[in-house]
Structures are given as structure tokens and as C-alpha cells.
Amino acid sequence: MPGAAPERFTIVPDDYHVPYAGTAEDGRRFFLSDELFSPEPGGPSYVGLFLWHADGTFDEVRVDAVARPDGVPPMQAVPAGADDLVQARLAELGDHVLEPVDVEPFLEEVDGTEFGWRFQEYDGTAMLNIEPGNFIAYYEPWDGLEYDT
């Protein structure tokens, strides 16, 4: 039933907007993206590492602002061009496994910008949208197998 945020949802790694999701060496669940971006014109892109405890409860978010690539239309998600930073964040995870993870949605403010998963309803459809940038939207049944961009 629309109107209630899910207690949990699944993030499934893929070759599109979710290349890095899984379990870190220490058992924490993670999602790493270099496609997060400020909705403000001229605002930065971000590399964000979202971390949950092994039981799927929120732990922390690590964020690095980087220059938005030139020529990208407003409100379009693209890789930030920060491959070294992405590799450094992956190295922080130790030996990790890319796999589906069941986690709770969260919103955490970092330097005045919200990061995480915002619950919204639009025309009776419940969804979780990634922030900042709102370029991934998960829907019921919250299994991570399909999302809109």
C-alpha cells in the first residue's frame, strides 16, 4: 500500500547505475556511487560511500565533492570522472563481495546536502529516490531488481 516507507529495501549491483553494492570485509553492507550530483546549477558531483552495519541498519556515509564534468546537462547523472577516488573508497572496504544487500533507507546531512534514500509518493506510487541527484528510484516490492532513472 502506498503511503509507508519500507523498513528495508534491496540494492542489487548491475552494469548500469549500481556497479558497487555488496558486503565489505568487515561484514558491513555498502553502496558506492560516483554519479551523485547537486541539483544546484554549477554544483558539484559527489563520490558517496553509503555504509550499513551487517544487520542492514545505517552506519555512516562518506562523501567527497568533485567538480562536475563539463558539458553535462542539468539533472543528468554521469560518472564524476574520479576513478582514483572510487578505487580508494573500494580499497577501504578490504576484500569485498559484490552482491545484493538488504538495508534500511536513511537520509544523512553532510555539509548542508542530504545523502541517502528519500521516500516519496507520486500519483499514488511509493518510491525511494537516491539523494542527491534523484537519479535512481526503487519501487515496491523493494527487491532492487528494477529501478527507474
XYZ file of N, CA and C in Angstrom:
447
model
N 0.834 -1.170 0.000
C 0.000 0.000 0.000
C 0.889 1.247 0.000
N 0.703 2.141 -0.943
C 1.469 3.387 -0.921
C 1.202 4.161 0.361
N 2.153 4.966 0.745
C 1.983 5.794 1.919
C 2.942 5.471 3.045
N 3.591 4.332 2.986
C 4.512 3.966 4.046
C 5.867 3.602 3.453
N 6.902 4.196 4.019
C 8.250 3.855 3.577
C 8.574 2.422 3.991
N 9.303 1.711 3.159
C 9.680 0.350 3.550
C 10.699 0.388 4.686
N 10.654 -0.620 5.543
C 11.667 -0.723 6.587
C 12.997 -1.146 5.989
N 12.939 -1.925 4.905
C 14.123 -2.416 4.196
C 13.864 -2.382 2.706
N 14.947 -2.310 1.952
C 14.882 -2.481 0.510
C 16.182 -3.146 0.085
N 16.194 -3.667 -1.137
C 17.357 -4.387 -1.630
C 18.036 -3.568 -2.721
N 19.349 -3.504 -2.641
C 20.168 -2.887 -3.686
C 20.915 -4.021 -4.361
N 20.726 -4.145 -5.674
C 21.339 -5.219 -6.446
C 22.373 -4.603 -7.393
N 23.631 -5.050 -7.324
C 24.624 -4.485 -8.242
C 24.301 -4.838 -9.689
N 24.635 -3.895 -10.594
C 24.400 -4.113 -12.018
C 25.447 -3.352 -12.829
N 25.308 -3.380 -14.128
C 26.264 -2.704 -15.010
C 25.775 -1.329 -15.448
N 24.784 -0.782 -14.780
C 24.218 0.493 -15.198
C 24.538 1.567 -14.153
N 23.648 1.829 -13.212
C 23.873 2.859 -12.195
C 24.282 2.288 -10.830
N 24.371 0.978 -10.715
C 24.678 0.365 -9.419
C 25.838 -0.635 -9.564
N 27.021 -0.161 -9.951
C 28.122 -1.114 -10.141
C 28.717 -1.639 -8.837
N 28.548 -0.881 -7.734
C 29.195 -1.263 -6.495
C 28.203 -1.327 -5.341
N 27.751 -2.522 -5.037
C 26.915 -2.782 -3.870
C 27.289 -4.169 -3.384
N 27.350 -4.330 -2.065
C 27.706 -5.644 -1.560
C 28.081 -5.628 -0.100
N 29.007 -6.544 0.244
C 29.439 -6.729 1.617
C 30.937 -6.492 1.712
N 31.332 -5.613 2.646
C 32.738 -5.312 2.892
C 33.377 -6.430 3.709
N 34.692 -6.386 3.767
C 35.431 -7.404 4.510
C 34.996 -7.470 5.978
N 34.641 -6.329 6.565
C 34.235 -6.307 7.975
C 32.767 -6.673 8.188
N 32.067 -7.073 7.120
C 30.676 -7.512 7.236
C 29.656 -6.423 6.986
N 30.103 -5.163 6.926
C 29.145 -4.089 6.650
C 28.663 -4.172 5.206
N 27.438 -3.711 4.991
C 26.857 -3.613 3.646
C 27.241 -2.254 3.075
N 27.369 -2.171 1.750
C 27.770 -0.900 1.156
C 27.125 -0.671 -0.197
N 27.062 0.601 -0.558
C 26.709 1.075 -1.894
C 27.652 2.233 -2.173
N 28.329 2.198 -3.324
C 29.268 3.244 -3.714
C 28.841 3.799 -5.062
N 28.756 5.129 -5.154
C 28.372 5.772 -6.407
C 29.224 6.999 -6.655
N 29.573 7.186 -7.928
C 30.238 8.433 -8.338
C 29.331 9.237 -9.264
N 28.016 8.941 -9.205
C 27.048 9.646 -10.046
C 26.130 10.568 -9.251
N 26.400 10.760 -7.994
C 25.606 11.675 -7.178
C 25.931 13.100 -7.595
N 24.919 13.979 -7.578
C 25.185 15.348 -8.012
C 24.241 16.332 -7.347
N 24.747 17.542 -7.188
C 23.952 18.623 -6.630
C 22.908 19.061 -7.648
N 21.674 19.306 -7.198
C 20.662 19.813 -8.118
C 20.861 21.295 -8.444
N 21.759 21.965 -7.714
C 22.015 23.386 -7.953
C 22.838 23.564 -9.222
N 22.468 24.509 -10.088
C 23.272 24.768 -11.288
C 24.717 25.090 -10.899
N 25.640 24.424 -11.554
C 27.050 24.629 -11.262
C 27.528 23.928 -10.004
N 26.645 23.188 -9.357
C 27.009 22.477 -8.133
C 27.904 21.293 -8.417
N 28.480 20.717 -7.379
C 29.431 19.621 -7.555
C 28.769 18.278 -7.833
N 29.595 17.345 -8.243
C 29.259 15.923 -8.228
C 29.835 15.365 -6.943
N 29.462 14.153 -6.619
C 29.949 13.539 -5.389
C 30.294 12.080 -5.633
N 31.291 11.630 -4.900
C 31.539 10.207 -4.735
C 31.042 9.900 -3.333
N 30.076 9.004 -3.240
C 29.482 8.685 -1.950
C 29.563 7.207 -1.647
N 30.057 6.895 -0.475
C 30.087 5.526 0.019
C 29.087 5.436 1.159
N 28.011 4.689 0.948
C 26.973 4.501 1.944
C 27.257 3.174 2.647
N 27.279 3.198 3.969
C 27.606 2.001 4.740
C 26.507 1.688 5.751
N 26.184 0.407 5.855
C 25.240 -0.112 6.830
C 25.936 -1.190 7.645
N 25.511 -1.369 8.879
C 26.013 -2.475 9.694
C 25.636 -3.794 9.014
N 26.227 -4.886 9.478
C 25.948 -6.197 8.891
C 24.460 -6.544 8.928
N 23.726 -6.010 9.925
C 22.290 -6.310 10.021
C 21.435 -5.392 9.135
N 22.086 -4.499 8.350
C 21.358 -3.638 7.423
C 20.916 -2.310 7.999
N 21.244 -2.035 9.269
C 20.918 -0.731 9.841
C 22.001 0.271 9.450
N 21.600 1.527 9.281
C 22.508 2.573 8.810
C 23.708 2.729 9.738
N 24.885 2.911 9.123
C 26.120 3.147 9.865
C 26.655 4.546 9.586
N 27.089 4.798 8.351
C 27.665 6.099 8.018
C 27.677 6.306 6.508
N 27.887 7.549 6.120
C 28.081 7.893 4.718
C 29.371 8.692 4.634
N 30.203 8.361 3.650
C 31.451 9.067 3.397
C 31.322 9.737 2.036
N 31.546 11.040 2.006
C 31.263 11.817 0.805
C 32.465 12.668 0.425
N 32.744 12.712 -0.864
C 33.758 13.607 -1.412
C 33.133 14.393 -2.551
N 33.209 15.714 -2.468
C 32.739 16.569 -3.564
C 33.834 16.654 -4.616
N 33.437 16.566 -5.872
C 34.358 16.693 -7.000
C 33.714 17.603 -8.034
N 34.519 18.170 -8.900
C 33.980 19.044 -9.943
C 33.062 18.248 -10.862
N 31.945 18.854 -11.213
C 31.008 18.219 -12.153
C 31.646 18.235 -13.538
N 31.599 17.119 -14.262
C 32.183 17.103 -15.607
C 31.573 18.192 -16.492
N 32.384 18.772 -17.351
C 31.921 19.817 -18.268
C 30.941 19.263 -19.285
N 29.976 20.096 -19.666
C 29.054 19.763 -20.745
C 27.933 18.818 -20.392
N 27.781 18.478 -19.119
C 26.711 17.566 -18.712
C 25.436 18.376 -18.519
N 24.337 17.956 -19.154
C 23.075 18.680 -18.964
C 22.657 18.679 -17.495
N 21.972 19.719 -17.060
C 21.477 19.759 -15.678
C 20.619 18.535 -15.376
N 20.723 18.075 -14.151
C 19.913 16.966 -13.631
C 20.183 15.633 -14.337
N 21.339 15.471 -14.950
C 21.696 14.207 -15.571
C 22.817 13.549 -14.778
N 22.650 12.277 -14.486
C 23.663 11.528 -13.758
C 24.701 10.993 -14.736
N 25.944 11.250 -14.425
C 27.073 10.706 -15.180
C 28.196 10.425 -14.188
N 29.102 9.509 -14.524
C 30.248 9.301 -13.650
C 31.012 10.611 -13.458
N 31.503 10.814 -12.250
C 32.171 12.066 -11.898
C 33.579 12.176 -12.462
N 34.089 11.095 -13.047
C 35.453 11.141 -13.560
C 36.482 11.107 -12.445
N 36.135 10.507 -11.326
C 37.007 10.439 -10.160
C 37.396 8.982 -9.891
N 37.921 8.333 -10.916
C 38.222 6.902 -10.811
C 39.189 6.583 -9.678
N 40.190 7.428 -9.456
C 41.143 7.175 -8.367
C 40.439 7.211 -7.015
N 39.512 8.131 -6.857
C 38.761 8.237 -5.610
C 37.855 7.022 -5.424
N 37.210 6.583 -6.486
C 36.364 5.383 -6.412
C 37.216 4.183 -6.006
N 38.366 4.034 -6.616
C 39.246 2.906 -6.275
C 39.724 2.994 -4.829
N 40.009 4.204 -4.342
C 40.423 4.380 -2.954
C 39.293 3.983 -2.000
N 38.061 4.373 -2.325
C 36.917 4.007 -1.483
C 36.707 2.489 -1.490
N 36.861 1.862 -2.659
C 36.735 0.404 -2.725
C 37.819 -0.269 -1.882
N 39.033 0.274 -1.914
C 40.135 -0.290 -1.119
C 39.825 -0.215 0.371
N 39.110 0.833 0.807
C 38.730 0.960 2.216
C 37.853 -0.204 2.678
N 37.170 -0.821 1.731
C 36.254 -1.915 2.062
C 36.981 -3.237 2.300
N 38.267 -3.302 1.967
C 39.005 -4.552 2.074
C 38.497 -5.532 1.028
N 38.680 -6.808 1.310
C 38.143 -7.826 0.401
C 36.631 -7.760 0.499
N 36.003 -7.340 -0.573
C 34.547 -7.173 -0.571
C 33.924 -8.059 -1.633
N 32.646 -8.290 -1.468
C 31.875 -9.114 -2.398
C 30.760 -8.257 -2.964
N 30.665 -8.212 -4.291
C 29.534 -7.532 -4.934
C 28.366 -8.497 -4.916
N 27.285 -8.078 -4.252
C 26.111 -8.940 -4.104
C 24.935 -8.091 -3.654
N 23.707 -8.605 -3.812
C 22.554 -7.865 -3.308
C 22.652 -7.661 -1.797
N 22.190 -6.485 -1.346
C 22.169 -6.191 0.089
C 20.786 -5.691 0.476
N 20.316 -6.145 1.635
C 19.042 -5.699 2.198
C 19.365 -4.709 3.305
N 18.907 -3.471 3.122
C 19.290 -2.395 4.032
C 18.094 -1.486 4.318
N 18.247 -0.660 5.371
C 17.205 0.307 5.681
C 17.500 1.616 4.961
N 16.455 2.321 4.516
C 16.670 3.644 3.936
C 17.091 4.625 5.027
N 17.830 5.645 4.636
C 18.269 6.678 5.565
C 18.480 7.973 4.802
N 18.504 9.076 5.509
C 18.935 10.374 4.989
C 19.893 10.960 6.019
N 21.048 11.386 5.560
C 22.072 11.959 6.428
C 22.574 13.244 5.780
N 22.605 14.318 6.550
C 23.075 15.588 6.008
C 24.588 15.698 6.179
N 25.264 16.059 5.093
C 26.710 16.283 5.099
C 26.949 17.641 4.451
N 27.512 18.560 5.199
C 27.818 19.901 4.687
C 26.621 20.545 3.982
N 25.435 20.376 4.579
C 24.232 21.017 4.058
C 23.537 20.288 2.920
N 24.036 19.107 2.539
C 23.424 18.321 1.463
C 22.980 16.983 2.023
N 21.768 16.555 1.661
C 21.266 15.266 2.131
C 21.731 14.145 1.223
N 22.192 13.070 1.844
C 22.618 11.864 1.148
C 21.810 10.698 1.683
N 21.448 9.787 0.808
C 20.726 8.597 1.227
C 19.549 8.309 0.324
N 18.474 7.831 0.944
C 17.303 7.348 0.213
C 16.059 8.022 0.763
N 15.451 8.882 -0.050
C 14.262 9.638 0.343
C 13.002 8.903 -0.124
N 12.083 8.692 0.815
C 10.788 8.113 0.469
C 9.885 9.213 -0.066
N 9.213 8.935 -1.170
C 8.256 9.871 -1.755
C 7.100 9.096 -2.340
N 6.022 9.810 -2.514
C 4.854 9.272 -3.191
C 4.505 10.202 -4.337
N 4.229 9.640 -5.500
C 3.844 10.450 -6.651
C 2.720 9.728 -7.369
N 1.570 10.396 -7.512
C 0.395 9.805 -8.162
C 0.075 8.421 -7.602
N 0.173 8.280 -6.293
C -0.170 7.021 -5.649
C 0.898 5.951 -5.712
N 2.062 6.267 -6.259
C 3.150 5.301 -6.337
C 4.210 5.642 -5.300
N 4.530 4.675 -4.461
C 5.562 4.852 -3.448
C 6.915 4.537 -4.055
N 7.934 5.341 -3.677
C 9.273 5.118 -4.217
C 10.332 5.598 -3.243
N 11.523 5.045 -3.403
C 12.713 5.509 -2.703
C 13.643 6.099 -3.754
N 14.026 7.364 -3.572
C 14.899 8.050 -4.519
C 16.247 8.317 -3.869
N 17.315 8.057 -4.602
C 18.641 8.359 -4.086
C 18.847 9.865 -4.059
N 19.554 10.324 -3.043
C 19.892 11.734 -2.905
C 21.384 11.880 -2.663
N 22.006 12.894 -3.157
C 21.442 13.934 -4.014
C 21.435 13.492 -5.475
N 20.590 14.106 -6.228
C 20.518 13.852 -7.660
C 19.262 13.153 -8.119
N 18.672 12.324 -7.235
C 17.406 11.694 -7.560
C 17.437 11.014 -8.924
N 18.488 10.207 -9.181
C 18.591 9.539 -10.477
C 18.288 8.055 -10.421
N 18.047 7.520 -9.236
C 17.621 6.129 -9.078
C 16.370 6.141 -8.216
N 15.333 5.445 -8.662
C 14.101 5.316 -7.889
C 13.709 3.838 -7.831
N 13.651 3.308 -6.619
C 13.187 1.937 -6.392
C 11.713 1.965 -6.018
N 11.008 0.886 -6.406
C 9.567 0.758 -6.167
C 9.279 -0.561 -5.482
N 8.024 -0.669 -5.015
C 7.583 -1.953 -4.482
C 7.732 -2.996 -5.581
N 8.169 -4.170 -5.282
C 8.273 -4.792 -3.972
C 9.619 -4.555 -3.265
N 10.360 -3.514 -3.625
C 11.595 -3.120 -2.950
C 12.692 -4.177 -3.055
N 12.645 -4.985 -4.137
C 13.602 -6.084 -4.301
C 14.858 -5.699 -5.092
N 14.936 -4.446 -5.573
C 16.119 -3.967 -6.264
C 16.318 -4.505 -7.668
N 15.390 -5.306 -8.146
C 15.576 -5.893 -9.470
C 15.253 -4.916 -10.596
N 14.436 -3.923 -10.308
C 14.119 -2.902 -11.290
C 14.111 -1.556 -10.598
N 14.596 -0.554 -11.331
C 14.531 0.811 -10.829
C 14.416 1.746 -12.029
N 13.930 2.923 -11.778
C 13.854 3.944 -12.829
C 14.983 4.931 -12.641
N 15.374 5.542 -13.756
C 16.413 6.566 -13.711
C 15.885 7.854 -14.313
